[in-house]
Coordinates of C-alpha atoms and ligand atoms in Angstrom, one line a residue:
X988 CA -24.7 54.7 -38.6
X989 CA -23.4 51.5 -38.7
X990 CA -21.3 49.1 -36.0
X991 CA -18.8 49.3 -38.7
X992 CA -17.6 52.5 -37.9
X993 CA -16.2 51.9 -33.9
X994 CA -15.2 48.6 -35.2
X995 CA -12.7 50.2 -37.1
X996 CA -11.6 52.9 -35.0
X997 CA -10.5 49.5 -32.4
X998 CA -8.7 47.6 -35.1
X999 CA -6.3 51.2 -35.4
X1000 CA -5.3 51.1 -32.2
X1001 CA -4.6 47.1 -31.6
X1002 CA -1.4 47.7 -33.3
X1003 CA -1.1 50.3 -30.8
X1004 CA -1.8 48.6 -28.1
X1005 CA -0.4 45.5 -29.1
X1006 CA 3.2 47.3 -28.9
X1007 CA 2.2 48.3 -25.3
X1008 CA 1.8 45.1 -24.2
X1009 CA 5.1 44.5 -25.8
X1010 CA 7.3 46.8 -23.9
X1011 CA 5.1 46.4 -20.8
X1012 CA 6.1 42.5 -21.1
X1013 CA 9.7 43.8 -21.9
X1014 CA 9.7 46.0 -18.4
X1015 CA 9.6 42.2 -16.2
X1016 CA 13.0 41.9 -17.4
X1017 CA 14.5 45.2 -16.3
X1018 CA 16.8 44.2 -13.2
X1019 CA 18.3 41.4 -15.3
X1020 CA 18.6 43.9 -18.3
X1021 CA 20.1 46.8 -16.1
X1022 CA 22.2 43.9 -14.6
X1023 CA 23.5 42.5 -18.0
X1024 CA 24.4 46.5 -19.0
X1025 CA 26.0 47.6 -16.0
X1026 CA 28.2 44.0 -16.3
X1027 CA 29.4 44.4 -20.0
X1028 CA 30.1 48.2 -19.4
X1029 CA 30.7 50.7 -22.5
X1030 CA 32.6 48.0 -24.8
X1031 CA 32.5 46.4 -28.1
X1032 CA 30.6 43.8 -25.9
X1033 CA 27.8 46.0 -24.9
X1034 CA 27.0 46.8 -28.8
X1035 CA 26.4 43.6 -29.6
X1036 CA 24.2 43.1 -26.5
X1037 CA 22.7 46.0 -27.8
X1038 CA 22.4 44.9 -31.9
X1039 CA 21.0 41.0 -29.9
X1040 CA 18.3 42.5 -27.2
X1041 CA 17.1 44.7 -30.5
X1042 CA 17.3 42.1 -33.2
X1043 CA 15.0 40.0 -30.5
X1044 CA 12.5 43.0 -30.3
X1045 CA 12.3 43.2 -33.3
X1046 CA 11.6 39.1 -33.8
X1047 CA 8.8 39.5 -31.0
X1048 CA 7.0 42.1 -32.7
X1049 CA 7.0 40.4 -36.2
X1050 CA 5.9 37.5 -34.1
X1051 CA 3.2 39.7 -33.1
X1052 CA 2.2 41.0 -36.8
X1053 CA 2.2 37.3 -38.4
X1054 CA -1.1 37.9 -40.6
X1055 CA -3.2 34.2 -39.8
X1056 CA -4.1 33.8 -36.7
X1057 CA -3.7 30.5 -36.0
X1058 CA 0.3 30.9 -36.6
X1059 CA 0.0 34.1 -34.1
X1060 CA -2.0 31.6 -31.7
X1061 CA 0.8 29.5 -32.0
X1062 CA 3.8 31.8 -31.9
X1063 CA 2.4 33.5 -28.8
X1064 CA 1.6 30.1 -27.1
X1065 CA 5.5 29.6 -27.5
X1066 CA 6.7 32.3 -27.2
X1067 CA 4.9 32.5 -23.6
X1068 CA 6.0 29.2 -22.8
X1069 CA 9.4 30.3 -23.4
X1070 CA 9.4 33.4 -21.2
X1071 CA 7.3 31.1 -18.1
X1072 CA 10.7 28.8 -18.4
X1073 CA 12.8 31.0 -18.1
X1074 CA 11.4 33.5 -15.2
X1075 CA 10.3 31.2 -13.6
X1076 CA 14.0 29.5 -12.8
X1077 CA 15.9 33.6 -13.4
X1078 CA 13.4 34.8 -10.5
X1079 CA 13.7 31.7 -8.0
X1080 CA 16.9 30.9 -8.7
X1081 CA 18.6 34.2 -9.0
X1082 CA 21.0 32.4 -11.3
X1083 CA 20.9 32.6 -15.1
X1084 CA 19.4 29.4 -17.5
X1085 CA 23.1 28.2 -18.9
X1086 CA 22.5 25.6 -21.1
X1087 CA 23.2 23.2 -17.8
X1088 CA 20.8 23.9 -16.0
X1089 CA 18.3 24.1 -18.9
X1090 CA 19.5 20.0 -19.3
X1091 CA 18.9 19.7 -15.4
X1092 CA 16.1 21.2 -15.3
X1093 CA 14.5 19.1 -18.7
X1094 CA 15.6 16.1 -16.0
X1095 CA 13.5 17.1 -13.3
X1096 CA 10.3 18.4 -15.3
X1097 CA 8.6 16.0 -12.9
X1098 CA 9.2 18.8 -10.2
X1099 CA 7.0 21.6 -11.5
X1100 CA 3.8 21.2 -9.2
X1101 CA 6.3 21.0 -6.2
X1102 CA 8.0 24.1 -7.5
X1103 CA 4.6 25.9 -8.1
X1104 CA 3.8 24.8 -3.8
X1105 CA 7.5 26.4 -2.7
X1106 CA 7.8 29.6 -5.1
X1107 CA 3.9 30.4 -5.8
X1108 CA 4.4 34.0 -5.6
X1109 CA 7.0 34.2 -8.0
X1110 CA 5.4 31.6 -10.5
X1111 CA 2.4 33.6 -10.0
X1112 CA 4.3 36.9 -11.4
X1113 CA 5.8 34.4 -14.4
X1114 CA 2.7 33.3 -15.2
X1115 CA 1.1 37.2 -15.7
X1116 CA 4.5 38.1 -17.3
X1117 CA 4.0 35.8 -20.0
X1118 CA -0.1 36.4 -19.9
X1119 CA 1.0 39.8 -21.1
X1120 CA 3.4 38.3 -23.8
X1121 CA 0.7 35.7 -25.2
X1122 CA -1.7 39.0 -25.4
X1123 CA 0.6 40.8 -27.2
X1124 CA 1.2 38.1 -29.6
X1125 CA -2.4 37.0 -29.9
X1126 CA -4.6 39.6 -30.3
X1127 CA -5.7 40.9 -33.9
X1128 CA -2.6 43.0 -35.8
X1129 CA -5.6 45.0 -37.4
X1130 CA -4.4 46.6 -40.7
X1131 CA -0.9 46.1 -40.1
X1132 CA -0.3 42.5 -40.6
X1133 CA 2.9 40.9 -41.9
X1134 CA 3.3 39.8 -45.6
X1135 CA 5.1 36.9 -46.9
X1136 CA 5.1 35.0 -43.5
X1137 CA 7.7 37.7 -42.3
X1138 CA 5.7 36.9 -39.0
X1139 CA 6.9 33.0 -38.4
X1140 CA 10.0 33.5 -40.8
X1141 CA 11.8 36.2 -38.3
X1142 CA 11.2 34.7 -34.9
X1143 CA 12.2 31.2 -36.1
X1144 CA 15.6 32.8 -37.5
X1145 CA 16.0 34.4 -34.2
X1146 CA 16.0 31.3 -32.5
X1147 CA 17.8 29.4 -34.7
X1148 CA 20.6 32.6 -34.9
X1149 CA 20.3 32.3 -31.0
X1150 CA 20.8 28.5 -31.2
X1151 CA 23.7 29.2 -32.9
X1152 CA 25.5 30.9 -30.9
X1153 CA 24.4 30.0 -27.5
X1154 CA 26.2 26.6 -28.6
X1155 CA 29.5 28.1 -29.9
X1156 CA 29.8 30.2 -26.1
X1157 CA 28.5 26.6 -24.7
X1158 CA 25.2 27.4 -23.6
X1159 CA 25.8 30.9 -21.6
X1160 CA 25.3 34.5 -22.8
X1161 CA 21.5 35.3 -23.0
X1162 CA 21.2 36.4 -19.8
X1163 CA 19.6 39.9 -20.0
X1164 CA 17.6 39.1 -23.4
X1165 CA 14.3 39.0 -24.2
X1166 CA 13.3 35.9 -21.9
X1167 CA 11.5 33.8 -24.5
X1168 CA 14.5 33.3 -26.6
X1169 CA 16.6 31.0 -24.3
X1170 CA 15.1 28.1 -23.7
X1171 CA 13.5 28.0 -26.9
X1172 CA 16.9 28.0 -28.2
X1173 CA 18.2 25.4 -25.9
X1174 CA 15.6 23.4 -26.4
X1175 CA 16.2 23.3 -30.2
X1176 CA 20.3 22.6 -29.0
X1177 CA 19.0 19.8 -26.9
X1178 CA 16.6 18.5 -30.1
X1179 CA 20.1 19.0 -32.3
X1180 CA 21.9 16.8 -30.2
X1181 CA 19.6 14.5 -29.6
X1182 CA 18.8 13.8 -33.4
X1183 CA 22.8 13.2 -33.4
X1184 CA 23.1 11.1 -31.1
X1185 CA 24.2 7.4 -31.9
X1186 CA 20.7 5.6 -30.2
X1187 CA 23.5 2.5 -29.6
X1188 CA 22.8 -0.1 -26.4
X1189 CA 25.3 0.0 -23.2
X1190 CA 28.6 -2.0 -22.9
X1191 CA 28.1 -5.9 -21.1
X1192 CA 30.1 -6.1 -18.3
X1193 CA 32.7 -7.0 -19.5
X1194 CA 34.2 -8.9 -16.1
X1195 CA 33.8 -11.9 -14.7
X1196 CA 32.7 -11.8 -10.9
X1197 CA 34.5 -14.2 -8.6
X1198 CA 31.8 -15.6 -5.7
X1199 CA 30.9 -12.9 -3.2
X1200 CA 33.1 -13.3 0.1
X1201 CA 30.1 -12.5 2.1
X1202 CA 26.5 -13.8 1.0
X1203 CA 24.6 -10.8 2.8
X1204 CA 23.3 -8.2 0.5
X1205 CA 25.0 -4.7 -0.8
X1206 CA 23.3 -2.1 0.1
X1207 CA 23.5 1.6 -1.1
X1208 CA 21.4 4.2 1.0
X1209 CA 21.5 8.1 -0.6
X1210 CA 20.3 10.1 1.8
X1211 CA 18.9 13.5 0.4
X1212 CA 20.5 17.1 1.2
X1213 CA 22.7 15.7 4.4
X1214 CA 25.4 18.3 5.1
X1215 CA 28.5 15.9 6.7
X1216 CA 28.9 18.5 10.0
X1217 CA 25.3 18.2 11.1
X1218 CA 25.6 14.8 11.7
X1219 CA 26.7 14.2 15.7
X1220 CA 29.5 11.2 13.5
X1221 CA 31.2 14.3 12.0
X1222 CA 30.5 17.3 14.7
X1223 CA 30.3 17.7 18.0
X1224 CA 27.3 20.1 17.9
X1225 CA 25.8 17.6 15.0
X1226 CA 22.4 15.9 15.7
X1227 CA 21.8 12.5 16.5
X1228 CA 22.6 9.8 13.5
X1229 CA 21.6 6.5 15.0
X1230 CA 25.3 5.8 14.1
X1231 CA 27.7 7.3 17.0
X1232 CA 26.3 4.5 19.5
X1233 CA 27.4 0.8 19.4
X1234 CA 25.5 -1.5 18.8
X1235 CA 25.9 -5.3 19.1
X1236 CA 27.2 -6.9 15.7
X1237 CA 27.5 -4.1 13.7
X1238 CA 29.9 -2.1 12.6
X1239 CA 29.8 1.7 11.7
X1240 CA 32.6 3.2 9.7
X1241 CA 32.6 6.2 9.7
X1242 CA 35.1 7.8 7.0
X1243 CA 34.4 11.4 7.9
X1244 CA 33.7 14.1 5.6
X1245 CA 33.2 13.1 2.0
X1246 CA 33.3 15.0 -1.5
X1247 CA 30.2 14.4 -3.6
X1248 CA 30.2 14.3 -7.2
X1249 CA 27.9 17.2 -8.1
X1250 CA 25.8 19.9 -6.0
X1251 CA 23.6 18.7 -7.2
X1252 CA 20.9 15.6 -7.2
X1253 CA 21.0 14.3 -10.5
X1254 CA 24.4 14.2 -11.3
X1255 CA 25.5 12.6 -7.8
X1256 CA 23.0 9.9 -8.1
X1257 CA 23.4 8.7 -11.7
X1258 CA 27.1 8.8 -11.0
X1259 CA 26.4 6.7 -8.1
X1260 CA 24.9 4.3 -10.0
X1261 CA 27.5 4.0 -13.0
X1262 CA 30.1 5.2 -11.6
X1263 CA 33.3 6.4 -13.0
X1264 CA 36.6 8.3 -12.0
X1265 CA 36.4 12.1 -12.3
X1266 CA 37.9 11.5 -15.9
X1267 CA 35.5 8.7 -17.0
X1268 CA 32.0 9.6 -15.1
X1269 CA 30.3 11.0 -18.3
X1270 CA 31.4 7.6 -20.1
X1271 CA 30.3 5.9 -17.9
X1272 CA 27.1 7.4 -17.8
X1273 CA 26.9 6.9 -21.5
X1274 CA 27.7 3.7 -22.3
X1275 CA 28.4 1.5 -19.7
X1276 CA 26.8 -1.4 -17.5
X1277 CA 24.5 0.1 -14.6
X1278 CA 25.0 -1.3 -11.1
X1279 CA 21.7 -3.5 -11.6
X1280 CA 24.0 -5.0 -15.0
X1281 CA 26.9 -5.9 -12.5
X1282 CA 24.6 -7.1 -9.6
X1283 CA 22.7 -9.5 -11.9
X1284 CA 25.6 -10.7 -13.3
X1285 CA 26.7 -11.5 -10.0
X1286 CA 24.1 -13.1 -9.1
X1287 CA 22.1 -10.8 -7.2
X1288 CA 18.5 -9.9 -7.1
X1289 CA 18.0 -6.4 -7.7
X1290 CA 16.2 -3.4 -5.6
X1291 CA 15.3 0.1 -6.0
X1292 CA 13.8 1.5 -2.9
X1293 CA 13.0 5.6 -4.2
X1294 CA 10.8 7.1 -1.5
X1295 CA 11.0 10.5 -3.2
X1296 CA 8.9 9.8 -6.1
X1297 CA 5.3 7.8 -6.8
X1298 CA 3.3 5.7 -9.4
X1299 CA 6.5 4.7 -11.0
X1300 CA 7.9 8.2 -11.7
X1301 CA 11.6 8.0 -12.8
X1302 CA 14.3 10.6 -11.4
X1303 CA 17.6 11.2 -11.3
X1304 CA 18.4 10.7 -15.1
X1305 CA 16.7 6.6 -14.6
X1306 CA 15.7 6.3 -18.1
X1307 CA 13.0 3.3 -18.9
X1308 CA 16.1 1.1 -20.2
X1309 CA 18.0 1.2 -16.9
X1310 CA 14.5 0.8 -14.7
X1311 CA 13.5 -2.8 -16.7
X1312 CA 17.1 -4.3 -15.1
X1313 CA 15.9 -3.7 -11.8
X1314 CA 13.6 -6.8 -10.5
X1315 CA 11.9 -5.2 -7.9
X1316 CA 11.1 -1.6 -7.8
X1317 CA 9.3 -0.4 -5.0
X1318 CA 7.9 3.1 -4.4
X1319 CA 6.0 4.7 -1.6
X1320 CA 3.7 6.5 -3.2
X1321 CA 0.9 5.2 0.1
X1322 CA 2.7 6.5 3.0
X1323 CA 3.0 9.8 3.9
X1324 CA 6.1 11.9 3.4
X1325 CA 6.7 11.8 7.2
X1326 CA 6.8 8.7 7.9
X1327 CA 8.6 7.3 4.4
X1328 CA 11.8 6.8 5.7
X1329 CA 11.1 4.9 8.3
X1330 CA 9.0 2.5 6.4
X1331 CA 11.9 2.1 4.6
X1332 CA 14.3 1.4 7.4
X1333 CA 11.6 -1.1 7.9
X1334 CA 11.4 -2.4 4.5
X1335 CA 15.0 -2.8 4.0
X1336 CA 15.3 -4.3 7.4
X1337 CA 13.1 -7.4 6.1
X1338 CA 14.9 -7.5 3.2
X1339 CA 18.4 -7.7 4.7
X1340 CA 17.3 -11.0 6.6
X1341 CA 15.0 -12.3 3.7
X1342 CA 17.4 -14.9 2.6
X1343 CA 17.7 -13.9 -1.0
X1344 CA 21.0 -12.5 -1.9
X1345 CA 20.3 -8.9 -3.1
X1346 CA 21.6 -5.6 -4.2
X1347 CA 19.6 -3.0 -3.1
X1348 CA 20.1 1.0 -3.5
X1349 CA 18.4 4.0 -1.5
X1350 CA 16.9 6.4 -2.4
X1351 CA 16.0 8.1 1.6
X1352 CA 13.9 11.4 1.5
X1353 CA 15.6 13.0 3.8
X1354 CA 16.4 16.6 4.3
X1355 CA 15.5 18.3 0.6
X1356 CA 13.9 22.1 1.2
X1357 CA 10.9 22.8 2.0
X1358 CA 11.6 20.7 5.6
X1359 CA 9.2 23.4 7.8
X1360 CA 7.5 19.6 8.0
X1361 CA 9.2 16.8 7.9
X1362 CA 9.5 16.1 11.4
X1363 CA 6.5 15.6 13.7
X1364 CA 6.2 18.9 16.3
X1365 CA 6.5 16.8 18.8
X1366 CA 10.1 14.9 18.1
X1367 CA 10.8 19.4 17.3
X1368 CA 13.7 19.4 19.7
X1369 CA 15.5 22.3 18.2
X1370 CA 13.6 25.8 18.3
X1371 CA 12.7 28.5 17.5
X1372 CA 10.6 26.7 13.7
X1373 CA 10.0 28.4 10.5
X1374 CA 6.0 28.6 9.7
X1375 CA 4.6 25.3 9.4
X1376 CA 1.7 23.5 7.3
X1377 CA 2.7 24.2 4.2
X1378 CA 4.3 21.8 2.6
X1379 CA 3.6 18.4 4.4
X1380 CA 3.3 16.2 0.8
X1381 CA 6.4 17.5 -0.6
X1382 CA 9.1 15.8 -0.7
X1383 CA 11.7 17.8 -3.3
X1384 CA 11.4 20.8 -5.4
X1385 CA 14.5 19.1 -7.6
X1386 CA 13.9 21.4 -10.4
X1387 CA 14.1 24.5 -8.8
X1388 CA 16.8 24.8 -6.1
X1389 CA 15.5 28.3 -4.7
X1390 CA 15.9 30.6 -1.7
X1391 CA 15.1 28.2 1.5
X1392 CA 15.4 30.9 3.5
X1393 CA 15.5 34.9 3.3
X1394 CA 16.9 37.0 6.1
X1395 CA 19.3 35.8 8.8
X1396 CA 16.3 35.0 11.3
X1397 CA 14.4 32.9 9.1
X1398 CA 18.2 31.0 8.4
X1399 CA 18.0 30.6 11.8
X1400 CA 14.6 29.1 12.0
X1401 CA 15.6 26.8 8.7
X1402 CA 18.5 25.0 10.4
X1403 CA 16.4 24.3 13.5
X1404 CA 14.1 22.6 11.2
X1405 CA 17.2 21.3 9.2
X1406 CA 18.3 19.4 12.5
X1407 CA 14.9 17.9 13.9
X1408 CA 14.7 16.7 10.3
X1409 CA 18.1 15.5 10.4
X1410 CA 16.8 14.1 13.7
X1411 CA 13.8 11.8 12.8
X1412 CA 14.7 10.9 9.3
X1413 CA 18.2 9.8 9.4
X1414 CA 18.8 9.4 13.6
X1415 CA 15.1 7.9 12.9
X1416 CA 15.8 5.7 10.0
X1417 CA 18.8 4.0 11.0
X1418 CA 17.5 3.2 15.0
X1419 CA 14.9 1.5 13.4
X1420 CA 17.1 -0.2 11.0
X1421 CA 20.4 -1.0 12.9
X1422 CA 19.5 -3.6 14.7
X1423 CA 17.9 -5.4 11.8
X1424 CA 21.6 -5.6 10.1
X1425 CA 23.1 -7.9 13.5
X1426 CA 23.5 -11.1 12.3
X1427 CA 22.4 -10.3 8.6
X1428 CA 26.0 -10.8 6.8
X1429 CA 25.2 -7.2 5.1
X1430 CA 27.5 -4.7 4.1
X1431 CA 25.2 -0.8 3.7
X1432 CA 27.2 1.9 2.4
X1433 CA 26.1 5.3 3.5
X1434 CA 25.7 8.7 1.9
X1435 CA 24.1 12.1 0.4
X1436 CA 23.1 13.2 -2.8
X1437 CA 25.1 16.3 -1.9
X1438 CA 25.4 18.8 0.8
X1439 CA 24.1 22.2 1.9
X1440 CA 25.1 25.4 2.6
X1441 CA 22.8 26.6 5.9
X1442 CA 23.8 30.2 5.3
X1443 CA 25.8 29.7 8.9
X1444 CA 28.3 33.2 8.4
X1445 CA 24.9 35.3 7.5
X1446 CA 23.5 37.1 5.1
X1447 CA 20.4 36.8 3.5
X1448 CA 18.9 34.7 0.2
X1449 CA 20.6 32.1 -1.9
X1450 CA 19.9 28.8 -2.0
X1451 CA 21.0 25.6 -0.5
X1452 CA 22.8 23.4 -3.1
X1453 CA 22.8 23.5 -7.0
X1454 CA 24.3 26.2 -7.2
X1455 CA 26.6 27.2 -10.4
X1456 CA 29.2 29.3 -8.3
X1457 CA 29.4 27.0 -5.1
X1458 CA 30.6 30.0 -2.0
X1459 CA 32.3 27.0 0.1
X1460 CA 32.9 23.2 -0.3
X1461 CA 29.6 22.7 1.8
X1462 CA 27.8 21.6 -1.0
X1463 CA 29.7 18.8 -1.8
X1464 CA 30.7 17.7 1.5
X1465 CA 28.7 14.8 3.0
X1466 CA 28.7 12.3 5.5
X1467 CA 30.2 8.5 3.8
X1468 CA 29.8 5.5 7.0
X1469 CA 30.0 2.0 5.8
X1470 CA 28.0 -0.1 8.2
X1471 CA 29.2 -3.9 8.1
X1472 CA 27.6 -6.6 10.5
X1473 CA 30.2 -8.7 11.9
X1474 CA 30.8 -12.0 11.5
X1475 CA 31.1 -13.5 7.8
X1476 CA 33.0 -16.1 6.3
X1477 CA 36.3 -16.5 5.1
X1478 CA 38.0 -15.6 1.7
X1479 CA 39.2 -12.8 -0.8
X1480 CA 37.8 -9.3 -1.0
X1481 CA 36.1 -7.3 0.5
X1482 CA 33.0 -8.1 2.8
X1483 CA 31.0 -7.6 6.2
X1484 CA 34.1 -9.5 8.4
X1485 CA 36.9 -6.9 6.8
X1486 CA 38.0 -4.4 9.5
X1487 CA 36.0 -1.2 8.0
X1488 CA 36.5 0.8 10.9
X1489 CA 40.6 0.4 10.6
X1490 CA 40.1 1.4 6.6
X1491 CA 38.1 4.5 7.8
X1492 CA 40.5 5.4 10.8
X1493 CA 43.4 5.5 7.4
X1494 CA 41.1 7.1 5.2
X1495 CA 39.1 9.7 7.0
X1496 CA 38.4 12.7 4.9
X1497 CA 40.0 11.7 2.2
X1498 CA 37.2 9.8 0.1
X1499 CA 34.8 10.6 -2.3
X1500 CA 31.2 9.0 -4.0
X1501 CA 33.5 8.1 -6.6
X1502 CA 35.0 5.4 -4.6
X1503 CA 31.7 4.1 -4.1
X1504 CA 31.2 2.4 -7.2
X1505 CA 33.9 0.1 -7.6
X1506 CA 34.0 -0.8 -3.7
X1507 CA 30.0 -2.1 -4.8
X1508 CA 31.5 -4.1 -7.3
X1509 CA 34.2 -5.5 -4.9
X1510 CA 31.5 -6.4 -2.7
X1511 CA 29.6 -8.0 -5.3
X1512 CA 33.1 -10.2 -6.2
X1513 CA 34.6 -8.4 -8.7
X1514 CA 38.5 -8.4 -8.4
X1515 CA 39.5 -5.1 -8.0
X1516 CA 42.7 -5.0 -10.0
X1517 CA 40.2 -5.2 -12.8
X1518 CA 38.1 -2.9 -12.3
X1519 CA 40.4 -0.1 -10.8
X1520 CA 42.2 0.8 -14.2
X1521 CA 38.3 2.2 -15.4
X1522 CA 36.3 2.6 -12.0
X1523 CA 39.5 4.0 -9.8
X1524 CA 40.4 2.5 -6.5
X1525 CA 38.0 1.9 -3.8
X1526 CA 37.3 2.6 -0.1
X1527 CA 39.9 0.4 1.1
X1528 CA 42.9 1.5 -1.2
X1529 CA 45.3 3.7 0.0
X1530 CA 45.2 6.1 -2.6
X1531 CA 43.8 9.4 -1.4
X1532 CA 41.2 11.3 -3.3
X1533 CA 41.2 14.9 -4.3
X1534 CA 38.2 15.8 -2.6
X1535 CA 36.6 17.8 -5.1
X1536 CA 32.6 18.5 -6.8
X1537 CA 31.6 19.6 -9.6
X1538 CA 29.0 22.5 -9.6
X1539 CA 28.8 22.0 -13.6
X1540 CA 28.3 18.0 -13.5
X1541 CA 26.7 17.8 -17.6
X1542 CA 29.8 20.0 -18.9
X1543 CA 27.8 20.5 -22.1
X1544 CA 28.5 21.4 -25.7
X1545 CA 32.5 20.5 -25.3
X1546 CA 33.4 21.9 -22.1
X1547 CA 34.9 20.2 -19.6
X1548 CA 33.7 20.1 -16.0
X1549 CA 34.8 22.4 -13.0
X1550 CA 35.9 21.3 -9.7
X1551 CA 35.6 22.8 -6.4
X1552 CA 37.8 21.4 -3.4
X1553 CA 36.4 20.5 -0.1
X1554 CA 38.6 21.5 3.2
X1555 CA 37.0 19.8 5.9
X1556 CA 38.6 22.2 8.1
X1557 CA 37.2 25.5 6.8
X1558 CA 33.4 23.8 6.9
X1559 CA 31.0 25.9 8.2
X1560 CA 30.7 25.1 11.9
X1561 CA 26.6 24.1 12.9
X1562 CA 25.7 27.4 15.0
X1563 CA 24.7 26.5 18.4
X1564 CA 23.3 29.9 18.6
X1565 CA 20.8 28.8 16.6
X1566 CA 18.5 27.4 19.4
X1567 CA 20.8 27.8 22.5
X1568 CA 19.9 31.1 23.6
X1569 CA 15.7 30.7 23.1
X1570 CA 15.4 27.1 23.7
X1571 CA 14.1 27.5 27.6
X1572 CA 12.2 30.2 26.0
X1573 CA 8.2 28.7 27.0
X1574 CA 7.3 31.2 23.8
X1575 CA 8.5 28.9 21.1
Ligands
ZN2232 ZN1 19.5 16.5 -3.3

């Protein structure tokens, strides 16, 4: 008896084992599959979906029976990676991975580690599915190997065909199909568009700045995930913002509830740095000078204080070319996450008084989830709290806007943690900063990248922002405040000496992010009459804003963005029952 006999037996079983593994792999997605089938109903579309599904399954089988081992292993790795991406996104967000979402995910790929910490269990399941797929394809096919390179030609054709289909459908329609193919097809579209893109430099600054009226710093402070009504300046049940009290030498002009550009960080941030109106923001982001270029042309030193990333990592769609326009690029990697916003306030306060005319843009840590550990326990006035100790080193998870909480009770605790975070990192920030503003001649604009849906109306599950179909205005409703040192010189144009409080009273609850860029240009000395045609009116202009934000900022593949209107009166009220009933309880 030789050893060849059992081995032959094993090789006879291999094709069956591979097919069983593939079938097992496909069951991981039964929920999405069933949902898609149910949503299509008995229709021609269902027939088309069935054909597409079968073709993609055959492509997986083809890959599994490729003859050369290296080809099989490369295919297995690519398909497993695609599977991990799709499941990682869809299972944590509950939203389909359409092309816009794919672009956003690629843009925020630096946050994968944070996502792992937040969504560990879900991503582990996605990893397990990918492993099953890898094994199904990589194992040797025995005697059933495909000839003529069919093993790789069939899956490659499947990716190309799906890419074409998704392109024609604006990046949508892959929901419920075998998971690995959609990210690979989206990646192929992205690579194709990138290759076709003209690599031309941005336009130079075309306006001539007059000498600015004040010589104090011009500052934009971008907070993170701040729901307008959770601050005391916008609602009696809001928490301490540090902006409500009178302080000598400083004016805080509250524009009330404003509309963000988008309900996701990267889009809002990009347009805050490049400007543009709802009609021109994409052209501005593509072709026009950055705020850094305008500030430099106006003789300012450009300063970026980023509390969210470390070690020079770029975020919010900033490119290395843009980063080179920044004179002082500051990140706070050495400071614990909990202390970063306060450290920002200290550094910013010093810069306001350093005698250098600067333009400063600040990305705060703010209140992006996870937030259970974003404040010290001793500073937790609002209880009960969610479990602590799991997310202390995490600033945010931009890539995977997943569940903040699941049940109504978890959401209640989440909102309490959110209140404590705001008190600590926004209230604390301004308490440290505002005494330093007096006498500096500076003008600071304060807003947040987007708002939050904190599920006040009850109902379990669901993300806080970045969803493709927001259920209300909360995700786009942000605070907008101008903080100015009183005093300042005479002359044309806005400065610290402008009557900001009167302007804010007139334009309350009627402004948006789109008004910030032209206002910064005016503060830098650019005449608003010249910048208005492309960048729109400033915060000082009487024109009311439509108060809309977009959930599909990228609006790629020839589509136009959708705009959601915010009705300030209809925004959710922070429920005081979250903490009032149990606030006196000793057990918490
Ligand atoms: Zn954000």
